[in-house]
Short mmCIF file of C-alpha atoms and ligand atoms in Angstrom, two decimals:
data_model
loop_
_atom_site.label_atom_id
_atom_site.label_comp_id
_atom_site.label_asym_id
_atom_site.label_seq_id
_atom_site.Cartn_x
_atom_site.Cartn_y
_atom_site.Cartn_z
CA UNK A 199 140.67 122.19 124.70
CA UNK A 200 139.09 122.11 121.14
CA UNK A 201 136.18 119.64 121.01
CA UNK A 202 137.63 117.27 118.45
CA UNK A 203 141.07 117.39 119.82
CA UNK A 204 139.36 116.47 123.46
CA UNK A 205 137.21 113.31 121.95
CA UNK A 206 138.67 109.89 121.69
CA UNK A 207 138.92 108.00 118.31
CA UNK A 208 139.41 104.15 118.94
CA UNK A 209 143.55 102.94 119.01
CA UNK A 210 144.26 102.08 115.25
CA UNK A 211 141.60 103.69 113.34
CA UNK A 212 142.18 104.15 110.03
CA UNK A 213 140.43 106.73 107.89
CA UNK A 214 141.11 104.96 104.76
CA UNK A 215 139.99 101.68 105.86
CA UNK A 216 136.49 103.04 107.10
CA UNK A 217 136.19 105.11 103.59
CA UNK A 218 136.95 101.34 102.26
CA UNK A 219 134.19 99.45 104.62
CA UNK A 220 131.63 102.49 103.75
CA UNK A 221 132.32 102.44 100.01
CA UNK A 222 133.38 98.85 99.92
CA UNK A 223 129.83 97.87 101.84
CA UNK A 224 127.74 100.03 98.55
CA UNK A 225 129.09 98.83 95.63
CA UNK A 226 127.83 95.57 95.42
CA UNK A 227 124.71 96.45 95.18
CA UNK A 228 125.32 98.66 92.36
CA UNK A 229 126.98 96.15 90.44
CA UNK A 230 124.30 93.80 91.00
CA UNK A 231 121.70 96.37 90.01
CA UNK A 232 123.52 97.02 87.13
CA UNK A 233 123.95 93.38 85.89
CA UNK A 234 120.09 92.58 86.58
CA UNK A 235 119.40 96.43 84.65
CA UNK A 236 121.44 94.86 81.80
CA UNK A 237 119.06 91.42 81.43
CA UNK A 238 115.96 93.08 82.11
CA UNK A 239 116.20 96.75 80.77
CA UNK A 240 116.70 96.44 76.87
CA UNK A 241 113.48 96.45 75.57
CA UNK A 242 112.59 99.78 77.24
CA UNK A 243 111.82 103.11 75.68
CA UNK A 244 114.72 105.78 75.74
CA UNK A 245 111.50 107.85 77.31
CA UNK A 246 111.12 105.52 79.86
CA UNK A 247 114.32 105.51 80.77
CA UNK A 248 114.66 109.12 80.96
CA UNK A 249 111.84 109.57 83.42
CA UNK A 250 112.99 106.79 85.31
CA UNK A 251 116.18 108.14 86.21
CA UNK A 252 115.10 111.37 87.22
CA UNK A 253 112.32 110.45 89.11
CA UNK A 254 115.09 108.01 90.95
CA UNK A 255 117.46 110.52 91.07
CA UNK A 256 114.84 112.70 92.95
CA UNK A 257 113.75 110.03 94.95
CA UNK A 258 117.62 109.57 96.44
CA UNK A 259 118.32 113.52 96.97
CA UNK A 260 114.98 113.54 98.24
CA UNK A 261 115.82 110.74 100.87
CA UNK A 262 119.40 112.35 101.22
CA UNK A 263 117.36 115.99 102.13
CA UNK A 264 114.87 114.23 104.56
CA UNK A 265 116.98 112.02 106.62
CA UNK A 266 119.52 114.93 106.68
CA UNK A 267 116.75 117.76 107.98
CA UNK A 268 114.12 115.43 110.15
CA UNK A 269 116.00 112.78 111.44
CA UNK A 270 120.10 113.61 111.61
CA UNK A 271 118.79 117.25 113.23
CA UNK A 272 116.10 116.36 115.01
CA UNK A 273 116.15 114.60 118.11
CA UNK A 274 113.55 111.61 118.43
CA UNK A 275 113.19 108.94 121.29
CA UNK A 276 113.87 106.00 118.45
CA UNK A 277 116.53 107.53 115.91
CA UNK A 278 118.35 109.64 119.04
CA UNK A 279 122.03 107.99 118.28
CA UNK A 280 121.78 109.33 115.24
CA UNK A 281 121.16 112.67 116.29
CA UNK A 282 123.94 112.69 118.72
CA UNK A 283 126.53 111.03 116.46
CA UNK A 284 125.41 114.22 113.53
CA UNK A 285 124.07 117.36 115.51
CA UNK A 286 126.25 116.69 118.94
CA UNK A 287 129.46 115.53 117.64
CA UNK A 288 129.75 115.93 113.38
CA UNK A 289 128.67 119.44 113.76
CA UNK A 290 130.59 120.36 117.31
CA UNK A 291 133.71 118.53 115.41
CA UNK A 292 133.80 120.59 112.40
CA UNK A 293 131.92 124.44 112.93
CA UNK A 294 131.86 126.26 110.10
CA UNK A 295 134.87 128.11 110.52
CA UNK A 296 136.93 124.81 110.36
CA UNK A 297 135.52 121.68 108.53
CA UNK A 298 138.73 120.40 106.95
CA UNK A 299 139.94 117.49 108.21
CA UNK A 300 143.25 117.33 109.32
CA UNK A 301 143.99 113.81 110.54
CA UNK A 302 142.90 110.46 108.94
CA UNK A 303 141.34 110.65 112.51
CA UNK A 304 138.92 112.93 111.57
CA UNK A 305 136.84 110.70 108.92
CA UNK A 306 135.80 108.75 112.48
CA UNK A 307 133.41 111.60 112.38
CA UNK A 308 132.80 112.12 108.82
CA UNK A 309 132.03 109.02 107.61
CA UNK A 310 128.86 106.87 108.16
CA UNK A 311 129.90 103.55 110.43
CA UNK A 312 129.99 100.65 108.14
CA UNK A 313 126.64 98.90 110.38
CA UNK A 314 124.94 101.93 108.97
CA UNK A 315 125.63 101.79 105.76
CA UNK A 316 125.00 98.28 105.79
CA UNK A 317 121.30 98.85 107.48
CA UNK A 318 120.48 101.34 105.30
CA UNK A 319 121.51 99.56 101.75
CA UNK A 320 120.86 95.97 102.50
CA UNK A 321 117.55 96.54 105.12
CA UNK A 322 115.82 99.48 103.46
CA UNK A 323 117.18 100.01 99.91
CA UNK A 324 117.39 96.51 98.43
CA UNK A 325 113.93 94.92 100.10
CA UNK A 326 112.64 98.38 98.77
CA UNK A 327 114.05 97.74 94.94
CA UNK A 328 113.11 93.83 95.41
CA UNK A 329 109.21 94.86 96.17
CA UNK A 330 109.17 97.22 92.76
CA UNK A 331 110.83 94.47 91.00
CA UNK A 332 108.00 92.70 91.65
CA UNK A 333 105.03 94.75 91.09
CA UNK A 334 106.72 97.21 88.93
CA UNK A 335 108.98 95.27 86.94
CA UNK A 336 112.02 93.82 86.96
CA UNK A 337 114.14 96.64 85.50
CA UNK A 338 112.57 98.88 87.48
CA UNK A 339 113.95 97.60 90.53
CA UNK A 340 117.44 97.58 88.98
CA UNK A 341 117.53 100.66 87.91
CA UNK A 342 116.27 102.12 91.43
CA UNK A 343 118.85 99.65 93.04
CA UNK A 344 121.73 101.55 90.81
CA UNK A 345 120.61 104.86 91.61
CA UNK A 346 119.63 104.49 95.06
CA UNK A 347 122.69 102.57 96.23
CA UNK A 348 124.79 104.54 93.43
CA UNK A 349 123.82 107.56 94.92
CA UNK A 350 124.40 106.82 98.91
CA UNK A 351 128.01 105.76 97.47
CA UNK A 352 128.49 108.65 96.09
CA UNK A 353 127.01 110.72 99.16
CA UNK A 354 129.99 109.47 101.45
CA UNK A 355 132.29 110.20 98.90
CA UNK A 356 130.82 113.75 98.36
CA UNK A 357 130.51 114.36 102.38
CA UNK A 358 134.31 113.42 102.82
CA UNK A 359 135.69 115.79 99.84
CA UNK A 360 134.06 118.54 101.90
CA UNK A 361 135.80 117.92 104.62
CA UNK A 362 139.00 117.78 102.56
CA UNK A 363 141.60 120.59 103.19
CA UNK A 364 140.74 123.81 101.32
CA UNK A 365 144.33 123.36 99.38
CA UNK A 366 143.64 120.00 98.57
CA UNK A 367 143.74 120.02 94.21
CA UNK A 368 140.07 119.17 93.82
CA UNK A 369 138.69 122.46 94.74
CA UNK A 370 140.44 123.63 91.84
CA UNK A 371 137.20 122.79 90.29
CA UNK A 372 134.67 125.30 90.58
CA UNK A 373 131.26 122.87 90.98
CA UNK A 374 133.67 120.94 93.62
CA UNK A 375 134.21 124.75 95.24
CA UNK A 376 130.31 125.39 95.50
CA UNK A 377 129.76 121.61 96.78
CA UNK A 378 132.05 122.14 99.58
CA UNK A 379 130.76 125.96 100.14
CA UNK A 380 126.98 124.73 100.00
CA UNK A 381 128.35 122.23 102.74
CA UNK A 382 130.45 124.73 104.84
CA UNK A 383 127.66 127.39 105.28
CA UNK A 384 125.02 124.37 106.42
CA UNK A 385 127.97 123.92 109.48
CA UNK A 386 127.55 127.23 110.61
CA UNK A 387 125.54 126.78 114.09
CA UNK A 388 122.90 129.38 113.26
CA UNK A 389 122.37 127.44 109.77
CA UNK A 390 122.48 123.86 110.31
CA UNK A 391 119.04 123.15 111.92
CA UNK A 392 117.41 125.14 108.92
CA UNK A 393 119.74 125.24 105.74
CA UNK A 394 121.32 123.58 103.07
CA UNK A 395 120.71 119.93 103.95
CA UNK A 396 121.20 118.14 100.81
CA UNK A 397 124.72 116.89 100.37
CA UNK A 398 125.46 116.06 96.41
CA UNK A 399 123.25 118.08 94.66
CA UNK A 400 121.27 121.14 96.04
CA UNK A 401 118.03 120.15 94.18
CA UNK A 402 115.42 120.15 97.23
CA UNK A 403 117.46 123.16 98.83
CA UNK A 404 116.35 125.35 96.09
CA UNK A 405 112.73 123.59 95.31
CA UNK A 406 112.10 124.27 99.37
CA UNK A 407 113.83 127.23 99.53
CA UNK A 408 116.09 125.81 102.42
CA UNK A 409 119.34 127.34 100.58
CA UNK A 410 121.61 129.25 102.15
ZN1 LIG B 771 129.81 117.66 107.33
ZN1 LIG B 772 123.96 118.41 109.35
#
């Protein structure tokens, strides 16, 4: 019996609810980024925006690449359930030849649990953004507490349309098309320890030559 059709999802889970509780857990963080960035950020340069916002925007796919390539596919005594619950069970759910999702079922191994996605943006990201707010400046931290929460948002979101089926009207859209191909070839078993591991945007694929 196929692997994902073998594995038990919990009685009455609910894609769309978890997508809700992942989505649901980032956003207030952005907003409250975005309401400090509006206080604190108007007497900044348009230059000092601009190089803010990449270099955030780097910092997140960089983060994205990393914890993709040295932590979700590599197995370590202290982050091992996160290796299992990505390289054992994401990957052995979806191989490359079939990553669509065909249940609501299926986002149970898509989608981040909501305990992660609360660990990661409320115990690393926002202490993180607090401390530059303070020795940076208070915009600063907002505007890395946009972007960095911003972009893990947008990561689940981004992970799940990949998974969509290949019919599904979105992939109409050629840049959606080369997301979700960028995506499918990192599932192929010979591929996935070594290639494409960023998610959104391939920028540290190319700059480390990890694209496939
Ligand atoms: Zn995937
Ligand atoms: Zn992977």
């Amino acid at each position: 019996m196929p692997y994902r059709e073998e594995m038990q999802v919990p009685r009455g889970y609910s894609g769309g609810v978890h997508f809700l509780g992942t989505t649901g857990a980032s956003l207030p963080l952005v907003v409250w980024g975005a309401v400090r960035l509006k206080g604190a950020g108007l007497s900044v340069s348009t230059g000092e925006w601009c190089f803010w916002t990449i270099a955030f925007l780097l910092i997140a796919s960089g983060v994205e690449y990393s914890a993709h390539r040295w932590i979700l596919h590599r197995r370590r005594p202290a982050l091992a359930h996160a290796f299992v619950e990505h390289t054992l069970r994401h990957h052995r759910w979806f191989d490359a030849g079939d990553i669509e999702a065909r249940s609501g079922r299926d986002y149970h191994q898509i989608l981040f649990p909501v305990w992660g996605v609360v660990l990661i943006q409320y115990g690393l990201n926002l202490p993180f953004c607090l401390i530059l707010s303070r020795y940076a400046g208070d915009w600063i931290g907002a505007l890395g507490l946009c972007i960095g929460a911003g972009f893990f948002f947008l990561y689940e979101v981004v992970h799940a349309v990949c998974h969509f089926p290949a019919t599904h009207p979105l992939f109409k859209f050629g840049i959606i098309r080369k997301i979700r191909e960028h995506h499918r070839r990192h599932h192929e078993p010979g591929l996935m320890g070594h290639r494409n591991f960023n998610i959104v945007v391939p920028v540290w694929d190319f700059l480390l030559r990890t694209r496939a």
